[in-house]
CSV table of C-alpha atoms in Angstrom, one decimal:
chain,number,residue,atom,x,y,z
A,159,MET,CA,0.0,0.0,0.0
A,160,ASP,CA,1.2,3.6,-0.7
A,161,ILE,CA,1.2,5.6,2.5
A,162,THR,CA,2.0,9.3,2.9
A,163,ILE,CA,2.9,10.5,6.4
A,164,PHE,CA,2.4,14.2,6.9
A,165,SER,CA,4.3,15.9,9.7
A,166,PRO,CA,3.6,19.6,9.6
A,167,GLY,CA,6.8,21.8,9.3
A,168,ILE,CA,9.3,19.2,10.7
A,169,TYR,CA,10.0,15.5,10.5
A,170,THR,CA,9.1,14.5,14.1
A,171,TYR,CA,10.6,11.4,15.6
A,172,GLY,CA,7.1,9.9,16.0
A,173,ALA,CA,6.4,10.3,12.3
A,174,MET,CA,9.7,8.8,11.3
A,175,LEU,CA,9.1,5.9,13.7
A,176,ILE,CA,5.7,5.1,12.4
A,177,GLY,CA,7.1,5.3,8.9
A,178,GLY,CA,9.7,2.7,9.8
A,179,VAL,CA,7.0,0.4,11.4
A,180,LEU,CA,4.9,0.6,8.2
A,181,ARG,CA,7.9,0.2,5.9
A,182,ASP,CA,8.9,-3.0,7.7
A,183,ALA,CA,5.3,-4.3,7.4
A,184,GLY,CA,5.8,-4.1,3.6
A,185,HIS,CA,4.2,-0.8,2.8
A,186,ARG,CA,5.6,2.0,0.6
A,187,VAL,CA,6.0,5.1,2.8
A,188,THR,CA,6.6,8.7,1.9
A,189,LEU,CA,7.3,11.3,4.6
A,190,THR,CA,6.5,15.0,4.0
A,191,ARG,CA,6.7,18.2,5.9
A,192,THR,CA,4.3,20.0,3.6
A,193,PRO,CA,0.5,19.6,3.4
A,194,ALA,CA,0.3,17.3,0.3
A,195,ALA,CA,-0.6,13.7,-0.4
A,196,PRO,CA,-0.9,12.0,-3.8
A,197,ALA,CA,-4.4,10.8,-4.8
A,198,GLY,CA,-4.8,7.2,-4.1
A,199,SER,CA,-2.4,7.0,-1.2
A,200,LEU,CA,-3.5,6.5,2.4
A,201,LEU,CA,-2.8,9.7,4.4
A,202,LEU,CA,-1.5,9.6,8.0
A,203,ALA,CA,-1.4,13.0,9.6
A,204,SER,CA,1.1,13.0,12.6
A,205,LEU,CA,0.1,16.1,14.5
A,206,PHE,CA,2.0,17.3,17.6
A,207,SER,CA,0.4,20.6,18.4
A,208,THR,CA,-3.2,21.7,19.2
A,209,GLN,CA,-2.7,24.5,16.7
A,210,HIS,CA,-2.6,21.9,13.9
A,211,LEU,CA,-6.3,21.2,14.6
A,212,LEU,CA,-7.0,24.8,13.8
A,213,ASP,CA,-4.7,25.2,10.8
A,214,PRO,CA,-6.6,25.8,7.6
A,215,ALA,CA,-3.8,24.1,5.6
A,216,VAL,CA,-4.2,20.9,7.7
A,217,GLN,CA,-8.0,21.1,7.5
A,218,ASP,CA,-8.0,21.6,3.8
A,219,LEU,CA,-5.5,18.7,3.2
A,220,ILE,CA,-7.6,16.2,5.1
A,221,ARG,CA,-11.0,17.4,3.7
A,222,THR,CA,-9.7,17.4,0.1
A,223,HIS,CA,-8.0,14.0,0.4
A,224,ARG,CA,-11.2,12.4,1.7
A,225,GLU,CA,-13.3,14.2,-0.9
A,226,ARG,CA,-11.1,12.4,-3.5
A,227,GLY,CA,-11.9,9.1,-2.0
A,228,GLY,CA,-8.8,8.8,0.1
A,229,THR,CA,-8.5,7.5,3.6
A,230,VAL,CA,-7.1,9.7,6.4
A,231,TYR,CA,-6.0,8.7,9.9
A,232,VAL,CA,-4.6,11.1,12.5
A,233,GLY,CA,-2.2,10.3,15.3
A,234,GLY,CA,0.4,11.9,17.5
A,235,PRO,CA,0.1,14.0,20.7
A,236,VAL,CA,-3.2,15.5,19.6
A,237,SER,CA,-4.8,12.1,20.1
A,238,ALA,CA,-4.9,12.8,23.8
A,239,ALA,CA,-8.3,14.5,23.0
A,240,PRO,CA,-9.7,12.3,20.2
A,241,GLU,CA,-13.1,13.8,20.3
A,242,ILE,CA,-11.6,17.2,19.4
A,243,VAL,CA,-9.6,15.7,16.6
A,244,LEU,CA,-12.7,14.0,15.1
A,245,GLY,CA,-14.8,17.1,15.6
A,246,GLU,CA,-12.3,19.5,14.0
A,247,LEU,CA,-10.7,17.4,11.2
A,248,ALA,CA,-13.2,14.5,10.6
A,249,PRO,CA,-10.6,11.9,9.7
A,250,ASP,CA,-11.6,8.3,9.2
A,251,ALA,CA,-10.1,7.4,12.6
A,252,VAL,CA,-7.7,8.6,15.2
A,253,VAL,CA,-4.8,6.5,16.5
A,254,VAL,CA,-5.0,7.1,20.3
A,255,GLY,CA,-1.8,7.0,22.3
A,256,GLU,CA,1.3,4.9,21.4
A,257,GLY,CA,0.6,3.8,17.8
A,258,GLU,CA,3.2,1.4,16.7
A,259,GLU,CA,1.1,-1.7,17.3
A,260,THR,CA,-2.2,-0.1,16.4
A,261,VAL,CA,-1.3,1.6,13.1
A,262,VAL,CA,-0.3,-1.5,11.1
A,263,ARG,CA,-3.6,-3.2,12.0
A,264,LEU,CA,-5.6,-0.1,11.2
A,265,VAL,CA,-4.0,0.3,7.8
A,266,GLU,CA,-4.4,-3.3,6.9
A,267,GLU,CA,-7.7,-4.2,8.5
A,268,GLY,CA,-9.5,-0.8,8.6
A,269,VAL,CA,-11.7,0.8,11.2
A,270,SER,CA,-13.3,-1.5,13.7
A,271,ASP,CA,-14.6,-1.3,17.2
A,272,ALA,CA,-12.7,-4.5,17.9
A,273,LEU,CA,-9.4,-2.7,17.3
A,274,PRO,CA,-7.9,-1.3,20.5
A,275,GLY,CA,-6.4,2.2,20.6
A,276,ILE,CA,-8.5,4.0,18.0
A,277,ALA,CA,-11.4,6.5,17.9
A,278,PHE,CA,-13.9,7.1,15.1
A,279,LEU,CA,-17.3,8.5,14.4
A,280,ASP,CA,-20.3,6.3,14.1
A,281,GLY,CA,-22.8,8.8,12.8
A,282,ASP,CA,-22.6,11.6,15.3
A,283,ARG,CA,-21.4,9.3,18.1
A,284,VAL,CA,-17.7,9.3,19.0
A,285,VAL,CA,-16.5,5.7,19.6
A,286,VAL,CA,-13.3,5.3,21.6
A,287,THR,CA,-12.1,1.7,21.8
A,288,PRO,CA,-10.2,0.3,24.8
A,289,PRO,CA,-6.6,1.5,25.1
A,290,ALA,CA,-3.9,-0.5,23.3
A,291,PRO,CA,-1.2,-2.0,25.6
A,292,PRO,CA,2.1,0.0,25.7
A,293,ALA,CA,4.2,-0.5,22.6
A,294,SER,CA,7.3,-2.6,22.7
A,295,ILE,CA,10.4,-0.4,23.4
A,296,GLY,CA,12.3,-2.4,20.8
A,297,ARG,CA,11.5,-1.2,17.3
A,298,PRO,CA,12.7,-1.1,13.7
A,299,LEU,CA,14.8,1.7,12.4
A,300,PRO,CA,12.8,4.9,11.7
A,301,GLN,CA,12.1,6.0,8.1
A,302,ILE,CA,14.7,8.7,7.9
A,303,PRO,CA,14.2,11.2,5.1
A,304,GLU,CA,17.2,11.9,2.8
A,305,ASP,CA,17.0,15.6,3.6
A,306,ILE,CA,17.1,15.2,7.4
A,307,GLY,CA,20.4,17.1,7.5
A,308,SER,CA,18.5,20.3,6.3
A,309,GLN,CA,16.4,20.2,9.5
A,310,SER,CA,17.2,22.2,12.6
A,311,ILE,CA,15.2,21.8,15.8
A,312,ARG,CA,17.0,23.9,18.4
A,313,GLY,CA,20.2,23.2,16.4
A,314,ALA,CA,19.6,19.4,16.0
A,315,SER,CA,18.6,17.5,12.9
A,316,ALA,CA,16.4,15.3,15.0
A,317,TYR,CA,15.6,14.3,18.6
A,318,ILE,CA,15.8,10.6,19.0
A,319,GLU,CA,13.8,8.8,21.6
A,320,THR,CA,15.9,6.9,24.1
A,321,HIS,CA,13.2,6.1,26.6
A,322,ARG,CA,9.5,6.7,27.4
A,323,GLY,CA,7.9,8.1,30.5
A,324,CYS,CA,8.8,10.7,33.1
A,325,ILE,CA,8.8,10.6,36.9
A,326,GLY,CA,7.5,14.1,37.0
A,327,GLY,CA,3.9,15.2,37.0
A,328,CYS,CA,4.0,18.7,35.6
A,329,THR,CA,0.5,19.9,35.0
A,330,PHE,CA,1.2,21.5,31.6
A,331,CYS,CA,3.0,18.5,30.1
A,332,GLN,CA,1.6,15.6,28.1
A,333,VAL,CA,4.5,13.2,28.5
A,334,PRO,CA,3.5,11.5,31.8
A,335,ARG,CA,-0.1,11.3,30.6
A,336,PHE,CA,0.9,9.9,27.2
A,337,PHE,CA,3.6,7.5,28.2
A,338,GLY,CA,3.2,7.1,32.0
A,339,ARG,CA,5.5,7.8,34.9
A,340,THR,CA,7.4,4.5,34.7
A,341,ILE,CA,10.6,4.7,32.6
A,342,ARG,CA,11.0,2.3,29.7
A,343,SER,CA,14.4,2.5,28.2
A,344,ARG,CA,15.5,1.2,24.8
A,345,PRO,CA,18.5,-1.2,24.5
A,346,LEU,CA,21.7,0.8,24.0
A,347,ALA,CA,22.7,-1.2,20.9
A,348,ASN,CA,19.4,-0.4,19.3
A,349,ILE,CA,19.9,3.3,19.9
A,350,ILE,CA,23.5,3.3,18.5
A,351,GLU,CA,22.4,1.4,15.4
A,352,GLU,CA,19.8,4.2,14.9
A,353,VAL,CA,22.3,7.0,15.5
A,354,LYS,CA,24.5,5.4,12.7
A,355,ALA,CA,21.5,5.3,10.4
A,356,PHE,CA,20.8,9.0,11.0
A,357,ALA,CA,24.4,9.9,10.5
A,358,ALA,CA,24.5,8.0,7.2
A,359,CYS,CA,21.4,10.0,6.0
A,360,GLY,CA,23.2,13.3,6.7
A,361,ALA,CA,22.1,14.2,10.2
A,362,THR,CA,24.5,16.8,11.5
A,363,ARG,CA,23.5,16.8,15.2
A,364,LEU,CA,21.3,14.6,17.3
A,365,SER,CA,19.6,15.3,20.6
A,366,VAL,CA,18.4,13.0,23.3
A,367,SER,CA,14.7,13.0,23.7
A,368,GLY,CA,12.3,11.2,26.1
A,369,GLY,CA,11.5,13.8,28.7
A,370,THR,CA,14.4,14.1,31.1
A,371,GLY,CA,17.5,12.6,29.3
A,372,SER,CA,19.3,11.6,32.4
A,373,LEU,CA,16.5,9.2,33.3
A,374,TYR,CA,17.6,6.8,30.6
A,375,GLY,CA,18.2,3.4,32.2
A,376,SER,CA,16.5,4.3,35.5
A,377,HIS,CA,14.5,1.7,37.4
A,378,ASP,CA,11.8,2.1,40.1
A,379,GLY,CA,12.4,5.9,40.2
A,380,GLU,CA,16.2,5.5,40.8
A,381,MET,CA,18.6,7.0,38.3
A,382,ASP,CA,21.3,4.9,36.7
A,383,PRO,CA,24.0,7.4,35.8
A,384,GLU,CA,26.2,4.8,34.3
A,385,ALA,CA,23.5,3.9,31.7
A,386,PHE,CA,23.1,7.5,30.8
A,387,ILE,CA,26.9,8.0,30.5
A,388,ALA,CA,27.2,5.0,28.3
A,389,LEU,CA,24.4,6.4,26.1
A,390,LEU,CA,26.2,9.7,25.6
A,391,ARG,CA,29.6,8.0,25.1
A,392,GLY,CA,28.1,5.7,22.4
A,393,MET,CA,26.4,8.6,20.6
A,394,ALA,CA,29.5,10.7,20.6
A,395,GLY,CA,31.5,7.8,19.3
A,396,VAL,CA,29.3,8.0,16.1
A,397,MET,CA,28.5,11.7,15.8
A,398,GLY,CA,31.4,13.3,17.6
A,399,PRO,CA,30.9,15.1,20.9
A,400,ARG,CA,30.2,18.4,19.3
A,401,ASN,CA,27.3,16.9,17.4
A,402,VAL,CA,25.4,15.4,20.4
A,403,SER,CA,23.2,17.3,22.9
A,404,SER,CA,21.2,16.2,25.8
A,405,PRO,CA,19.6,19.4,26.8
A,406,ASP,CA,16.3,18.6,28.7
A,407,ILE,CA,17.0,17.6,32.3
A,408,ARG,CA,15.2,18.1,35.6
A,409,VAL,CA,17.0,20.0,38.3
A,410,ASP,CA,16.6,17.0,40.6
A,411,CYS,CA,18.0,14.5,38.1
A,412,ILE,CA,21.7,15.4,37.9
A,413,THR,CA,24.8,14.0,39.6
A,414,ASP,CA,28.4,15.1,39.3
A,415,GLU,CA,29.1,12.1,37.0
A,416,VAL,CA,26.2,13.0,34.7
A,417,LEU,CA,27.4,16.6,34.4
A,418,ASP,CA,30.9,15.5,33.7
A,419,ALA,CA,29.6,13.2,30.9
A,420,ILE,CA,27.5,16.1,29.4
A,421,ARG,CA,30.6,18.2,29.3
A,422,GLN,CA,32.8,15.5,27.8
A,423,TYR,CA,30.4,13.9,25.3
A,424,THR,CA,28.0,16.7,24.2
A,425,ILE,CA,28.0,20.3,23.1
A,426,GLY,CA,28.1,21.2,26.8
A,427,TRP,CA,24.7,22.7,27.4
A,428,VAL,CA,22.0,21.8,29.9
A,429,PHE,CA,18.5,23.0,29.5
A,430,PHE,CA,16.4,23.2,32.7
A,431,GLY,CA,12.6,23.6,32.7
A,432,ILE,CA,12.7,26.1,35.6
A,433,GLU,CA,9.3,27.7,34.8
A,434,SER,CA,8.9,30.1,37.7
A,435,GLY,CA,10.7,31.8,40.5
A,436,SER,CA,7.8,31.3,42.9
A,437,ASP,CA,7.6,28.2,45.0
A,438,ARG,CA,3.8,28.7,45.1
A,439,VAL,CA,3.5,28.6,41.3
A,440,LEU,CA,5.9,25.6,41.1
A,441,ARG,CA,3.6,23.7,43.5
A,442,MET,CA,0.6,24.7,41.3
A,443,MET,CA,2.5,23.4,38.3
A,444,GLY,CA,3.3,20.1,40.0
A,445,LYS,CA,7.0,20.6,39.2
A,446,GLY,CA,8.2,18.6,42.2
A,447,ALA,CA,11.2,21.0,42.7
A,448,THR,CA,11.8,24.2,44.6
A,449,VAL,CA,13.5,27.5,43.7
A,450,ARG,CA,16.3,26.6,46.0
A,451,GLU,CA,16.9,23.3,44.1
A,452,VAL,CA,16.9,25.3,40.9
A,453,GLU,CA,19.6,27.6,42.2
A,454,GLU,CA,21.7,24.7,43.5
A,455,ALA,CA,21.4,22.8,40.1
A,456,VAL,CA,22.5,25.9,38.1
A,457,GLU,CA,25.5,26.4,40.5
A,458,ARG,CA,26.5,22.7,40.1
A,459,CYS,CA,26.4,23.1,36.3
A,460,ARG,CA,28.7,26.2,36.5
A,461,GLU,CA,31.1,24.2,38.6
A,462,HIS,CA,31.3,21.7,35.8
A,463,ASN,CA,31.9,24.4,33.2
A,464,LEU,CA,28.5,23.8,31.4
A,465,ASN,CA,26.4,26.4,29.7
A,466,VAL,CA,22.9,26.6,31.2
A,467,ALA,CA,19.6,27.6,29.6
A,468,GLY,CA,16.3,27.7,31.3
A,469,SER,CA,12.6,27.9,30.2
A,470,PHE,CA,10.0,29.9,32.0
A,471,ILE,CA,6.3,29.9,31.8
A,472,VAL,CA,4.2,33.0,32.6
A,473,GLY,CA,0.5,33.7,32.8
A,474,TYR,CA,-0.3,30.4,34.5
A,475,PRO,CA,-3.8,30.8,35.9
A,476,GLY,CA,-3.4,31.9,39.5
A,477,GLU,CA,0.0,33.5,39.0
A,478,THR,CA,0.0,36.9,40.8
A,479,GLU,CA,2.1,40.0,40.2
A,480,ARG,CA,4.2,39.0,43.2
A,481,ASP,CA,4.8,35.5,41.7
A,482,TYR,CA,5.9,37.1,38.4
A,483,GLU,CA,8.3,39.5,40.1
A,484,ALA,CA,9.9,36.5,41.9
A,485,THR,CA,10.5,35.0,38.5
A,486,LYS,CA,12.3,38.2,37.3
A,487,ASP,CA,14.4,38.2,40.5
A,488,LEU,CA,15.4,34.6,39.9
A,489,ILE,CA,16.5,35.3,36.4
A,490,ALA,CA,18.5,38.2,37.5
A,491,GLY,CA,20.2,36.0,40.1
A,492,LEU,CA,20.9,33.0,37.9
A,493,CYS,CA,22.5,34.9,35.0
A,494,LEU,CA,21.6,32.1,32.5
A,495,ASP,CA,23.3,31.7,29.2
A,496,ASP,CA,20.0,31.5,27.4
A,497,VAL,CA,16.4,31.9,28.4
A,498,PHE,CA,13.2,30.7,26.7
A,499,VAL,CA,9.9,32.3,27.7
A,500,SER,CA,6.4,31.1,26.9
A,501,SER,CA,2.9,31.8,28.1
A,502,ALA,CA,1.0,29.0,29.7
A,503,GLU,CA,-0.7,26.9,27.0
A,504,PRO,CA,-3.4,24.5,28.0
A,505,ILE,CA,-2.7,21.3,26.1
A,506,PRO,CA,-5.7,18.9,25.9
A,507,GLY,CA,-5.4,16.0,28.3
A,508,THR,CA,-3.4,17.9,30.8
A,509,PRO,CA,-4.4,19.2,34.3
A,510,LEU,CA,-3.6,22.7,33.0
A,511,ALA,CA,-6.3,22.3,30.3
A,512,ASP,CA,-8.8,21.3,33.0
A,513,LEU,CA,-7.7,24.4,35.1
A,514,ALA,CA,-8.3,26.6,32.0
A,515,VAL,CA,-11.8,25.2,31.7
A,516,ARG,CA,-12.5,26.0,35.3
A,517,THR,CA,-11.0,29.5,35.3
A,518,PRO,CA,-13.4,32.3,34.5
A,519,ARG,CA,-12.2,34.3,31.5
A,520,GLU,CA,-12.0,37.5,33.6
A,521,LYS,CA,-9.5,35.7,35.8
A,522,ASN,CA,-7.4,34.0,33.2
A,523,PRO,CA,-4.2,36.0,32.4
A,524,ALA,CA,-4.5,34.9,28.7
A,525,PHE,CA,-7.7,37.0,28.4
A,526,VAL,CA,-7.3,39.7,31.1
A,527,PRO,CA,-6.3,43.0,29.5
A,528,HIS,CA,-2.9,44.4,30.7
A,529,THR,CA,-3.3,47.7,32.5
A,530,GLY,CA,0.4,48.4,33.4
A,531,GLU,CA,3.3,50.0,31.5
A,532,TYR,CA,2.6,48.2,28.3
A,533,ARG,CA,-1.1,49.3,28.1
A,534,PRO,CA,-0.6,51.2,24.8
A,535,LEU,CA,0.5,47.9,23.1
A,536,ASP,CA,-2.9,46.4,23.7
A,537,LEU,CA,-1.7,43.2,25.3
A,538,THR,CA,-3.3,40.7,27.7
A,539,GLU,CA,-1.6,40.2,31.1
A,540,SER,CA,0.0,36.9,29.9
A,541,GLU,CA,1.3,38.6,26.7
A,542,ALA,CA,2.7,41.5,28.7
A,543,ARG,CA,4.6,39.2,31.1
A,544,CYS,CA,5.9,37.1,28.2
A,545,PHE,CA,7.2,40.2,26.4
A,546,ASP,CA,8.6,41.8,29.5
A,547,LEU,CA,10.4,38.7,30.7
A,548,MET,CA,12.1,38.2,27.3
A,549,MET,CA,13.6,41.7,27.5
A,550,HIS,CA,14.4,41.4,31.2
A,551,ALA,CA,16.3,38.1,30.6
A,552,ASP,CA,18.5,39.8,28.0
A,553,MET,CA,19.8,42.2,30.7
A,554,TYR,CA,21.1,39.3,32.9
A,555,ARG,CA,23.0,37.1,30.5
A,556,PRO,CA,26.7,36.7,31.0
A,557,GLN,CA,27.0,38.8,27.9
A,558,ILE,CA,24.3,41.4,27.9
A,559,ARG,CA,22.2,41.5,24.8
A,560,LEU,CA,21.0,45.0,23.9
A,561,VAL,CA,17.3,45.2,23.0
A,562,THR,CA,17.4,46.9,19.7
A,563,ASP,CA,14.3,48.1,17.9
A,564,GLU,CA,14.5,44.9,15.8
A,565,ILE,CA,14.7,42.6,18.8
A,566,TYR,CA,11.9,44.6,20.6
A,567,SER,CA,9.6,44.1,17.6
A,568,ALA,CA,10.5,40.4,17.4
A,569,TYR,CA,9.7,39.8,21.1
A,570,LEU,CA,6.5,41.8,20.8
A,571,ALA,CA,5.4,39.8,17.8
A,572,GLU,CA,6.2,36.5,19.5
A,573,ALA,CA,4.3,37.4,22.7
A,574,LYS,CA,1.3,38.4,20.6
A,575,LYS,CA,1.4,35.2,18.6
A,576,GLN,CA,1.6,33.0,21.7
A,577,GLY,CA,-1.3,34.9,23.1
A,578,ARG,CA,-3.5,34.3,20.0
A,579,ASP,CA,-2.6,30.7,19.9
A,580,ILE,CA,-3.3,30.2,23.6
A,581,ARG,CA,-6.7,31.9,23.3
A,582,ALA,CA,-7.6,29.8,20.3
A,583,ALA,CA,-6.6,26.6,22.1
A,584,THR,CA,-8.5,27.6,25.2
A,585,ASP,CA,-11.6,28.4,23.2
A,586,LEU,CA,-11.3,25.1,21.4
A,587,ILE,CA,-11.1,23.1,24.7
A,588,LEU,CA,-14.0,25.1,26.2
A,589,ARG,CA,-16.2,24.4,23.2
A,590,TYR,CA,-15.8,20.6,23.6
A,591,ALA,CA,-15.9,20.7,27.4
A,592,ARG,CA,-19.4,22.3,27.2
A,593,ALA,CA,-20.6,20.0,24.5
């Protein structure tokens, strides 16, 4: 069977993995980053963002393909809310959760209420079959596009999955809801074989994915630093240490040995999801870490001569002005090498999405008009904090970045875009919550 897998904008690891599964099942698979599918092929849309459900290009592709008599299935992280996917895109079915086992049967057998792990429409009724069991952590090589080297995701050609699950319970994150809170690690030999395949296809840098990278090999909530070190050593042996990164790590999942390995076998950066300088907000977010632990983790990275970046989330429902000022103070004290700022986005299937549903619009920072110093810019409170924090962070880098008119305009445009996206996602979730 001819199958087109559409992954909007980038080749995601999930799309490449499903491509490999279907290829090894005997199907002819084409991966594309652009919204196109030849007539007569089966279309799989691998969607990783709520915004894809609202994207006219995605909607038009699916509608047109079905009008031409083609079959369309949708999978990926958006499957956490299959009723929304079915309502917005009207595909033939949704692959819910981990799809490696389900997708082959769906492609070969078609839609059936006897097939676990799918959702479909029966008239106006949404049918969700029982969950499929967790997929095997062993898997075939992904379908790697020949132009993978042209892709850059935070500097990497691809993020490869080394394990599934996360011990954390962050309220804004899908990972523990999608894959669970038990760590399932892939065999090292399997990963290294895959790294070699990516290198052979022209990948210039690979990053470790799977939530917190240093949880690779852990058991029963206990880290196994030696397993993680062996992973980085093996990847660096193929790619070279300057072409490997393992950026995403929890502040409570580091050891001196882990930090030494990151310095020796990678580009030498650590990326912490810090999110807030307020312990109260961190508790609301379910981070499982304190501001003090953040400060200690950053200091330990400095001792190991590592660059440290941090992400921050503003506009979380319930965040006060005092909480926000605490975040600004923390950034000033940490003097991070890079900072990423985002407004709190409710992703379907997460506790934050449930909170957004319960929060009146007049109390949700994503909708409340800003009345402070940025009032002439016509921003919401969430947008104003996002914009302000991006500029504030530039003042406290080791090398200060001057906020030129060009940077000012770029930050303002980004804050407004995030605001529009979050309001659209919130309205979407509310529409289905009230149905």
